[in-house]
């Protein structure tokens, strides 16, 4: 199905994938409505553009994201299965109303959930299975041990962790090889640089930055971001009220860098991105690639979008080079961001490690 080839990266434990993935939470209504055909069209476009890392989870759209991915493998699409790396996750449960979640990481639950994921995906294995959140009631050794059993049984190829602390990464790696750690990382969220990325390097894993566009704030839409419920942005402290206004002011500096890189290309500021104008999202992603080189971490960021054009735009970041002065100005922003990554400090490594945004 793929018409293009993208550069690849070996994360850890022998898992090779493209240097940019697709955040398949966007195949559900997380950031606004998407109908089934638009979801299918967008996913097909990502794969046609050469993206092979598809990031899903059992709870995205209550399984809708996984079911949409299964369409890639149906009928004549069966041969596509081996050319993509499908990631899913276990451990977050919906409880009660919007945004209300709990965590579960016991062995029985992990074993039960993989079977539902495989049925929804229409495949006999996932390439990467993440512990979605660390269960405070269950030692990480039990959860990772349960996923390691699934590796032995052939249902899972590689093990991932989402939002672990640095210490939890080291403990998990004592149980089984960890291929990837996935945590929020962007110009506006740099806390992982303190403990998580050093541990990722130490255990030989790769890193998958989620919400690399700060949930739409680090894009050309920054002035008009829709953060009204039921949109998932409504629950994030940095995307509402006075915090949002402060953070929008910081995006102006990212937009200034985008304008500079556009000028240096000899492209008009009013040109469309498809004609070479550099966007805020492209600068945000190019910054991540620059940090990964500086910090010696192998990454595959996973921007999510409901739009094929934006997949092209986000892949265009691979051609954006930022100079040292631009990187210095972008590096300074996280310290000024108002509001933590999550309203619940226990929910993120940032909260559990007692860190700020920089
Ligand atoms: N492990 C975890 O706990 C966890 C948590 C969150 C997310 N994730 C994963 O990470 C993926 C990405 O994170 P995310 O979706 O939260 O945040 P994100 O990728 O930073 O931002 C997504 C938002 O940005 C918009 N967008 C994307 N590209 C754009 C562009 N070029 N120009 C303008 N707007 C653009 C999208 O809107 P449109 O749809 O309108 O384009 C969407 O609202 C998810 O899909 C999911 O797979 C994992």
Tab-separated table of C-alpha atoms and ligand atoms in Angstrom:
chain	number	residue	atom	x	y	z
A	1	UNK	CA	0.000	0.000	0.000
A	2	UNK	CA	2.929	2.331	0.740
A	3	UNK	CA	4.002	4.516	-2.187
A	4	UNK	CA	6.832	6.299	-0.338
A	5	UNK	CA	9.763	5.306	1.824
A	6	UNK	CA	10.693	7.234	4.939
A	7	UNK	CA	13.927	7.065	6.921
A	8	UNK	CA	13.814	4.486	9.712
A	9	UNK	CA	15.124	4.259	13.245
A	10	UNK	CA	15.856	1.250	15.420
A	11	UNK	CA	14.165	2.000	18.750
A	12	UNK	CA	15.224	-0.806	21.108
A	13	UNK	CA	15.091	-4.617	21.301
A	14	UNK	CA	15.495	-4.791	17.511
A	15	UNK	CA	12.286	-2.860	16.739
A	16	UNK	CA	12.808	-0.769	13.597
A	17	UNK	CA	10.227	1.761	12.491
A	18	UNK	CA	9.878	5.075	10.677
A	19	UNK	CA	11.380	8.232	12.170
A	20	UNK	CA	7.878	9.659	12.362
A	21	UNK	CA	4.793	7.688	13.313
A	22	UNK	CA	1.071	8.373	13.240
A	23	UNK	CA	-0.848	9.076	16.461
A	24	UNK	CA	-3.931	6.953	15.904
A	25	UNK	CA	-5.841	8.412	18.846
A	26	UNK	CA	-6.935	10.899	16.170
A	27	UNK	CA	-8.920	8.085	14.496
A	28	UNK	CA	-11.396	8.661	17.347
A	29	UNK	CA	-13.181	11.825	18.452
A	30	UNK	CA	-10.525	12.898	21.004
A	31	UNK	CA	-9.849	16.341	19.512
A	32	UNK	CA	-13.064	16.748	17.548
A	33	UNK	CA	-15.431	14.639	15.504
A	34	UNK	CA	-14.144	12.345	12.788
A	35	UNK	CA	-16.419	10.024	10.812
A	36	UNK	CA	-15.419	6.496	9.852
A	37	UNK	CA	-14.605	7.299	6.231
A	38	UNK	CA	-12.466	10.303	7.126
A	39	UNK	CA	-10.619	8.176	9.696
A	40	UNK	CA	-10.018	5.436	7.119
A	41	UNK	CA	-8.947	7.937	4.446
A	42	UNK	CA	-6.497	9.642	6.851
A	43	UNK	CA	-4.993	6.352	8.002
A	44	UNK	CA	-4.564	5.123	4.429
A	45	UNK	CA	-2.839	8.375	3.552
A	46	UNK	CA	-0.371	7.996	6.442
A	47	UNK	CA	0.553	4.507	5.246
A	48	UNK	CA	0.744	5.615	1.588
A	49	UNK	CA	3.191	8.344	2.651
A	50	UNK	CA	5.435	5.643	4.121
A	51	UNK	CA	4.552	5.966	7.808
A	52	UNK	CA	4.827	2.494	9.349
A	53	UNK	CA	4.518	3.171	13.110
A	54	UNK	CA	0.816	3.291	14.049
A	55	UNK	CA	0.167	4.230	17.670
A	56	UNK	CA	-3.115	2.994	19.111
A	57	UNK	CA	-4.563	1.858	22.462
A	58	UNK	CA	-7.477	-0.209	23.660
A	59	UNK	CA	-9.247	2.874	24.990
A	60	UNK	CA	-8.898	5.191	21.971
A	61	UNK	CA	-12.518	5.689	20.961
A	62	UNK	CA	-13.355	2.560	23.004
A	63	UNK	CA	-11.583	0.405	20.411
A	64	UNK	CA	-12.550	2.447	17.353
A	65	UNK	CA	-8.930	3.391	16.596
A	66	UNK	CA	-7.891	-0.285	16.615
A	67	UNK	CA	-10.904	-1.279	14.496
A	68	UNK	CA	-10.022	1.334	11.880
A	69	UNK	CA	-6.453	0.004	11.700
A	70	UNK	CA	-7.867	-3.516	11.152
A	71	UNK	CA	-9.225	-2.309	7.793
A	72	UNK	CA	-5.615	-2.147	6.546
A	73	UNK	CA	-5.335	-5.913	6.990
A	74	UNK	CA	-8.695	-7.004	5.617
A	75	UNK	CA	-8.949	-9.093	2.446
A	76	UNK	CA	-6.291	-8.106	-0.085
A	77	UNK	CA	-4.685	-5.895	2.577
A	78	UNK	CA	-3.344	-8.900	4.474
A	79	UNK	CA	0.105	-8.384	2.934
A	80	UNK	CA	0.236	-4.889	4.522
A	81	UNK	CA	0.442	-6.417	8.001
A	82	UNK	CA	4.172	-7.111	7.897
A	83	UNK	CA	5.061	-3.687	6.509
A	84	UNK	CA	3.686	-1.708	9.479
A	85	UNK	CA	4.436	-1.706	13.193
A	86	UNK	CA	1.218	-1.600	15.190
A	87	UNK	CA	1.460	-0.420	18.784
A	88	UNK	CA	-1.322	-0.689	21.324
A	89	UNK	CA	-1.585	-0.134	25.066
A	90	UNK	CA	-3.181	-1.588	28.166
A	91	UNK	CA	-3.825	-0.106	31.582
A	92	UNK	CA	-6.152	2.908	31.404
A	93	UNK	CA	-9.848	2.389	32.137
A	94	UNK	CA	-12.713	4.799	31.707
A	95	UNK	CA	-14.624	5.280	34.948
A	96	UNK	CA	-17.620	7.581	35.241
A	97	UNK	CA	-17.810	10.812	33.249
A	98	UNK	CA	-15.681	12.583	30.648
A	99	UNK	CA	-11.974	12.581	31.384
A	100	UNK	CA	-12.380	10.297	34.401
A	101	UNK	CA	-9.853	7.458	34.285
A	102	UNK	CA	-8.342	4.776	36.469
A	103	UNK	CA	-5.336	2.490	36.062
A	104	UNK	CA	-4.976	-1.298	36.129
A	105	UNK	CA	-1.797	-3.305	35.642
A	106	UNK	CA	-2.356	-6.748	37.177
A	107	UNK	CA	-1.421	-9.844	35.187
A	108	UNK	CA	-4.999	-11.092	34.698
A	109	UNK	CA	-6.086	-7.751	33.261
A	110	UNK	CA	-3.147	-7.530	30.848
A	111	UNK	CA	-3.875	-11.062	29.581
A	112	UNK	CA	-7.578	-10.297	29.152
A	113	UNK	CA	-7.033	-7.007	27.318
A	114	UNK	CA	-4.564	-8.249	24.689
A	115	UNK	CA	-7.159	-10.651	23.326
A	116	UNK	CA	-9.708	-7.859	22.792
A	117	UNK	CA	-7.032	-5.748	21.098
A	118	UNK	CA	-6.051	-8.563	18.714
A	119	UNK	CA	-9.693	-9.209	17.770
A	120	UNK	CA	-10.309	-5.499	17.121
A	121	UNK	CA	-7.084	-5.185	15.093
A	122	UNK	CA	-7.821	-8.358	13.129
A	123	UNK	CA	-4.290	-9.659	13.612
A	124	UNK	CA	-2.546	-12.333	15.668
A	125	UNK	CA	0.077	-10.028	17.208
A	126	UNK	CA	0.922	-6.427	18.012
A	127	UNK	CA	4.449	-5.238	17.287
A	128	UNK	CA	4.657	-3.154	20.442
A	129	UNK	CA	2.471	-3.420	23.565
A	130	UNK	CA	2.758	-0.617	26.111
A	131	UNK	CA	1.854	-0.481	29.744
A	132	UNK	CA	-0.254	2.671	29.304
A	133	UNK	CA	0.172	3.868	32.903
A	134	UNK	CA	2.018	2.467	35.881
A	135	UNK	CA	-0.514	1.040	38.374
A	136	UNK	CA	0.412	2.343	41.853
A	137	UNK	CA	-1.101	-0.825	43.374
A	138	UNK	CA	0.828	-3.304	41.190
A	139	UNK	CA	4.633	-3.577	40.984
A	140	UNK	CA	5.839	-2.706	37.477
A	141	UNK	CA	7.613	-6.081	37.504
A	142	UNK	CA	4.220	-7.854	37.482
A	143	UNK	CA	2.816	-5.814	34.586
A	144	UNK	CA	5.952	-6.090	32.467
A	145	UNK	CA	6.246	-9.775	33.379
A	146	UNK	CA	2.708	-10.319	32.081
A	147	UNK	CA	3.538	-8.586	28.789
A	148	UNK	CA	6.736	-10.647	28.568
A	149	UNK	CA	4.568	-13.800	28.779
A	150	UNK	CA	2.614	-12.481	25.787
A	151	UNK	CA	5.908	-12.084	23.912
A	152	UNK	CA	6.694	-15.730	24.616
A	153	UNK	CA	3.231	-16.708	23.392
A	154	UNK	CA	3.658	-14.717	20.158
A	155	UNK	CA	0.850	-12.220	20.791
A	156	UNK	CA	3.292	-9.340	21.309
A	157	UNK	CA	6.642	-8.724	19.619
A	158	UNK	CA	8.103	-5.950	21.808
A	159	UNK	CA	7.417	-4.274	25.170
A	160	UNK	CA	6.799	-0.560	25.768
A	161	UNK	CA	6.186	1.679	28.778
A	162	UNK	CA	4.153	4.887	28.848
A	163	UNK	CA	4.776	7.603	31.465
A	164	UNK	CA	7.197	5.607	33.658
A	165	UNK	CA	9.679	7.393	35.892
A	166	UNK	CA	13.387	6.872	35.312
A	167	UNK	CA	13.535	4.389	38.203
A	168	UNK	CA	10.540	2.448	36.899
A	169	UNK	CA	12.221	2.132	33.489
A	170	UNK	CA	15.273	0.567	35.144
A	171	UNK	CA	13.129	-1.845	37.191
A	172	UNK	CA	11.120	-2.871	34.124
A	173	UNK	CA	14.280	-3.497	32.121
A	174	UNK	CA	15.411	-5.987	34.772
A	175	UNK	CA	12.385	-8.123	33.870
A	176	UNK	CA	12.518	-8.010	30.050
A	177	UNK	CA	13.983	-5.900	27.224
A	178	UNK	CA	12.155	-2.599	26.762
A	179	UNK	CA	11.845	-1.519	23.127
A	180	UNK	CA	10.253	1.901	23.636
A	181	UNK	CA	9.242	4.429	26.252
A	182	UNK	CA	6.421	6.797	25.322
A	183	UNK	CA	5.872	10.052	27.188
A	184	UNK	CA	4.832	13.604	26.328
A	185	UNK	CA	7.808	15.573	24.995
A	186	UNK	CA	7.784	18.848	23.103
A	187	UNK	CA	9.150	22.383	23.130
A	188	UNK	CA	6.604	22.997	25.924
A	189	UNK	CA	7.240	19.803	27.959
A	190	UNK	CA	10.894	18.975	28.611
A	191	UNK	CA	10.715	17.272	32.022
A	192	UNK	CA	11.693	13.885	30.499
A	193	UNK	CA	15.186	15.223	29.879
A	194	UNK	CA	15.970	14.945	33.632
A	195	UNK	CA	15.371	11.284	34.539
A	196	UNK	CA	13.401	9.523	31.804
A	197	UNK	CA	15.692	10.036	28.803
A	198	UNK	CA	18.868	9.103	30.743
A	199	UNK	CA	17.149	5.860	31.806
A	200	UNK	CA	15.943	5.242	28.237
A	201	UNK	CA	19.541	5.529	27.021
A	202	UNK	CA	20.819	3.357	29.858
A	203	UNK	CA	18.458	0.426	29.122
A	204	UNK	CA	18.932	0.692	25.344
A	205	UNK	CA	15.318	1.599	24.556
A	206	UNK	CA	14.006	4.090	22.010
A	207	UNK	CA	11.718	7.001	22.813
A	208	UNK	CA	8.330	7.879	21.315
A	209	UNK	CA	7.361	11.498	22.087
A	210	UNK	CA	3.580	11.775	22.384
A	211	UNK	CA	1.617	15.021	22.045
A	212	UNK	CA	4.660	16.476	20.214
A	213	UNK	CA	2.522	19.411	19.060
A	214	UNK	CA	1.275	20.072	22.604
A	215	UNK	CA	-2.181	18.867	21.549
A	216	UNK	CA	-2.497	21.365	18.714
A	217	UNK	CA	-1.060	24.402	20.514
A	218	UNK	CA	2.290	24.133	18.693
A	219	UNK	CA	0.707	24.495	15.247
A	220	UNK	CA	-0.431	27.249	12.910
A	221	UNK	CA	-3.847	26.994	14.654
A	222	UNK	CA	-2.384	28.281	17.918
A	223	UNK	CA	-4.422	31.479	18.037
A	224	UNK	CA	-7.779	29.757	17.597
A	225	UNK	CA	-7.318	26.536	19.549
A	226	UNK	CA	-10.665	24.944	20.444
A	227	UNK	CA	-10.521	23.884	24.069
A	228	UNK	CA	-14.219	23.627	24.881
A	229	UNK	CA	-15.615	20.340	26.266
A	230	UNK	CA	-16.244	17.611	25.066
A	231	UNK	CA	-12.889	18.109	23.315
A	232	UNK	CA	-10.193	16.342	25.352
A	233	UNK	CA	-8.164	19.575	25.559
A	234	UNK	CA	-10.674	20.861	28.118
A	235	UNK	CA	-9.060	18.733	30.854
A	236	UNK	CA	-5.506	20.056	30.418
A	237	UNK	CA	-4.513	22.927	32.747
A	238	UNK	CA	-2.107	24.490	30.251
A	239	UNK	CA	-4.746	24.664	27.515
A	240	UNK	CA	-7.368	26.685	29.371
A	241	UNK	CA	-8.062	30.050	31.016
A	242	UNK	CA	-5.198	32.390	31.823
A	243	UNK	CA	-2.609	29.656	31.249
A	244	UNK	CA	-3.670	29.295	27.626
A	245	UNK	CA	-3.215	33.036	26.981
A	246	UNK	CA	0.310	32.941	28.476
A	247	UNK	CA	1.222	29.842	26.476
A	248	UNK	CA	-0.164	31.291	23.248
A	249	UNK	CA	2.189	34.222	23.779
A	250	UNK	CA	5.084	31.737	23.820
A	251	UNK	CA	3.969	30.124	20.551
A	252	UNK	CA	4.584	33.497	18.892
A	253	UNK	CA	8.323	32.834	19.370
A	254	UNK	CA	7.981	29.451	17.638
A	255	UNK	CA	6.046	31.166	14.837
A	256	UNK	CA	8.875	33.727	14.524
A	257	UNK	CA	11.367	30.888	14.045
A	258	UNK	CA	9.076	29.300	11.429
A	259	UNK	CA	8.968	32.633	9.573
A	260	UNK	CA	12.786	32.912	9.676
A	261	UNK	CA	13.285	29.428	8.230
A	262	UNK	CA	10.673	30.206	5.565
A	263	UNK	CA	12.519	33.408	4.588
A	264	UNK	CA	15.840	31.585	4.482
A	265	UNK	CA	14.280	29.219	1.922
A	266	UNK	CA	13.330	32.197	-0.236
A	267	UNK	CA	9.625	31.402	0.210
A	268	UNK	CA	6.923	34.078	0.721
A	269	UNK	CA	5.466	34.285	4.242
A	270	UNK	CA	1.984	33.993	2.732
A	271	UNK	CA	2.780	30.829	0.748
A	272	UNK	CA	0.970	27.597	1.626
A	273	UNK	CA	2.944	24.935	3.476
A	274	UNK	CA	2.710	22.760	0.353
A	275	UNK	CA	4.728	25.463	-1.475
A	276	UNK	CA	7.525	25.465	1.094
A	277	UNK	CA	6.362	27.761	3.891
A	278	UNK	CA	7.582	26.327	7.194
A	279	UNK	CA	4.839	25.891	9.804
A	280	UNK	CA	4.826	26.021	13.589
A	281	UNK	CA	4.172	22.254	13.694
A	282	UNK	CA	7.202	21.599	11.492
A	283	UNK	CA	9.419	23.674	13.788
A	284	UNK	CA	8.031	21.821	16.830
A	285	UNK	CA	8.892	18.449	15.281
A	286	UNK	CA	12.266	19.614	13.920
A	287	UNK	CA	13.138	20.742	17.462
A	288	UNK	CA	12.462	17.197	18.725
A	289	UNK	CA	14.755	15.677	16.094
A	290	UNK	CA	17.479	18.188	17.036
A	291	UNK	CA	17.105	17.373	20.760
A	292	UNK	CA	17.241	13.636	20.048
A	293	UNK	CA	20.564	14.107	18.236
A	294	UNK	CA	21.909	16.312	21.051
A	295	UNK	CA	20.789	13.915	23.803
A	296	UNK	CA	21.679	10.760	21.856
A	297	UNK	CA	18.184	9.245	21.976
A	298	UNK	CA	16.518	7.374	19.111
A	299	UNK	CA	13.030	8.756	18.571
A	300	UNK	CA	9.865	8.427	16.524
A	301	UNK	CA	7.417	11.247	17.374
A	302	UNK	CA	3.728	10.453	16.736
A	303	UNK	CA	1.754	13.588	15.835
A	304	UNK	CA	-1.979	12.900	15.565
A	305	UNK	CA	-4.276	14.494	13.019
A	306	UNK	CA	-7.596	13.895	11.284
A	307	UNK	CA	-6.273	15.423	8.069
A	308	UNK	CA	-4.177	13.890	5.247
A	309	UNK	CA	-2.757	17.334	4.375
A	310	UNK	CA	-1.458	17.703	7.910
A	311	UNK	CA	0.230	14.313	7.721
A	312	UNK	CA	2.173	15.704	4.745
A	313	UNK	CA	2.896	18.909	6.656
A	314	UNK	CA	4.170	17.027	9.693
A	315	UNK	CA	6.401	14.799	7.560
A	316	UNK	CA	7.788	17.993	6.016
A	317	UNK	CA	9.520	18.576	9.374
A	318	UNK	CA	12.123	16.031	8.263
A	319	UNK	CA	13.460	18.702	5.876
A	320	UNK	CA	13.540	21.545	8.427
A	321	UNK	CA	16.919	22.398	9.943
A	322	UNK	CA	17.130	24.767	12.908
A	323	UNK	CA	20.324	26.667	13.678
A	324	UNK	CA	21.947	26.973	17.095
A	325	UNK	CA	20.430	30.374	17.837
A	326	UNK	CA	16.929	29.201	16.916
A	327	UNK	CA	17.335	26.113	19.098
A	328	UNK	CA	18.501	28.281	21.998
A	329	UNK	CA	15.386	30.474	21.745
A	330	UNK	CA	13.103	27.423	21.572
A	331	UNK	CA	14.927	25.704	24.446
A	332	UNK	CA	14.097	28.657	26.708
A	333	UNK	CA	10.314	28.380	26.303
A	334	UNK	CA	9.431	25.334	28.450
A	335	UNK	CA	10.545	27.128	31.625
A	336	UNK	CA	7.964	29.834	30.901
A	337	UNK	CA	5.011	27.545	30.130
A	338	UNK	CA	2.091	28.020	32.525
A	339	UNK	CA	0.487	24.840	33.860
A	340	UNK	CA	1.714	21.247	34.185
A	341	UNK	CA	1.202	18.558	31.533
A	342	UNK	CA	-1.645	16.967	33.503
A	343	UNK	CA	-4.142	18.077	36.151
A	344	UNK	CA	-3.314	14.889	38.082
A	345	UNK	CA	0.340	14.815	39.277
A	346	UNK	CA	0.221	11.032	39.816
A	347	UNK	CA	-0.710	10.514	36.195
A	348	UNK	CA	2.597	11.572	34.628
A	349	UNK	CA	6.282	10.981	35.297
A	350	UNK	CA	6.520	14.783	35.581
A	351	UNK	CA	4.215	14.758	38.620
A	352	UNK	CA	5.734	11.648	40.214
A	353	UNK	CA	9.285	12.970	39.770
A	354	UNK	CA	8.284	16.408	41.118
A	355	UNK	CA	9.451	18.275	38.014
A	356	UNK	CA	8.465	21.516	36.315
A	357	UNK	CA	8.031	21.952	32.572
A	358	UNK	CA	11.710	22.455	31.741
B	1	LIG	N1	0.763	7.345	26.017
B	1	LIG	C1	-0.131	8.251	26.302
B	1	LIG	O1	-0.610	8.354	27.433
B	1	LIG	C2	-0.579	9.202	25.244
B	1	LIG	C3	-1.245	10.402	25.582
B	1	LIG	C4	-1.641	11.251	24.548
B	1	LIG	C5	-1.390	10.912	23.238
B	1	LIG	N2	-0.764	9.741	22.929
B	1	LIG	C6	-0.471	9.342	21.542
B	1	LIG	O2	0.207	10.415	20.913
B	1	LIG	C7	-0.470	10.794	19.723
B	1	LIG	C8	-0.293	12.280	19.476
B	1	LIG	O3	-0.644	13.038	20.618
B	1	LIG	P1	-1.896	14.016	20.654
B	1	LIG	O4	-2.830	13.649	19.570
B	1	LIG	O5	-2.361	14.041	22.045
B	1	LIG	O6	-1.251	15.435	20.405
B	1	LIG	P2	-0.514	16.163	19.203
B	1	LIG	O7	-0.110	15.196	18.172
B	1	LIG	O8	0.507	17.026	19.841
B	1	LIG	O9	-1.644	17.126	18.656
B	1	LIG	C9	-2.785	16.674	18.028
B	1	LIG	C10	-3.619	17.887	17.671
B	1	LIG	O10	-2.880	18.708	16.789
B	1	LIG	C11	-3.617	18.988	15.611
B	1	LIG	N3	-2.652	18.961	14.494
B	1	LIG	C12	-1.851	17.930	14.121
B	1	LIG	N4	-1.037	18.308	13.112
B	1	LIG	C13	-1.354	19.605	12.830
B	1	LIG	C14	-0.867	20.547	11.909
B	1	LIG	N5	0.127	20.253	11.063
B	1	LIG	N6	-1.413	21.793	11.903
B	1	LIG	C15	-2.406	22.114	12.740
B	1	LIG	N7	-2.909	21.251	13.675
B	1	LIG	C16	-2.377	20.009	13.707
B	1	LIG	C17	-4.659	17.912	15.526
B	1	LIG	O11	-5.835	18.477	14.963
B	1	LIG	P3	-6.541	17.901	13.651
B	1	LIG	O12	-6.971	16.524	13.962
B	1	LIG	O13	-7.676	18.849	13.461
B	1	LIG	O14	-5.506	17.984	12.566
B	1	LIG	C18	-4.915	17.554	16.987
B	1	LIG	O15	-5.892	18.390	17.519
B	1	LIG	C19	-1.910	10.350	19.963
B	1	LIG	O16	-2.620	10.165	18.760
B	1	LIG	C20	-1.703	9.053	20.697
B	1	LIG	O17	-1.413	8.003	19.780
B	1	LIG	C21	-0.348	8.899	23.926
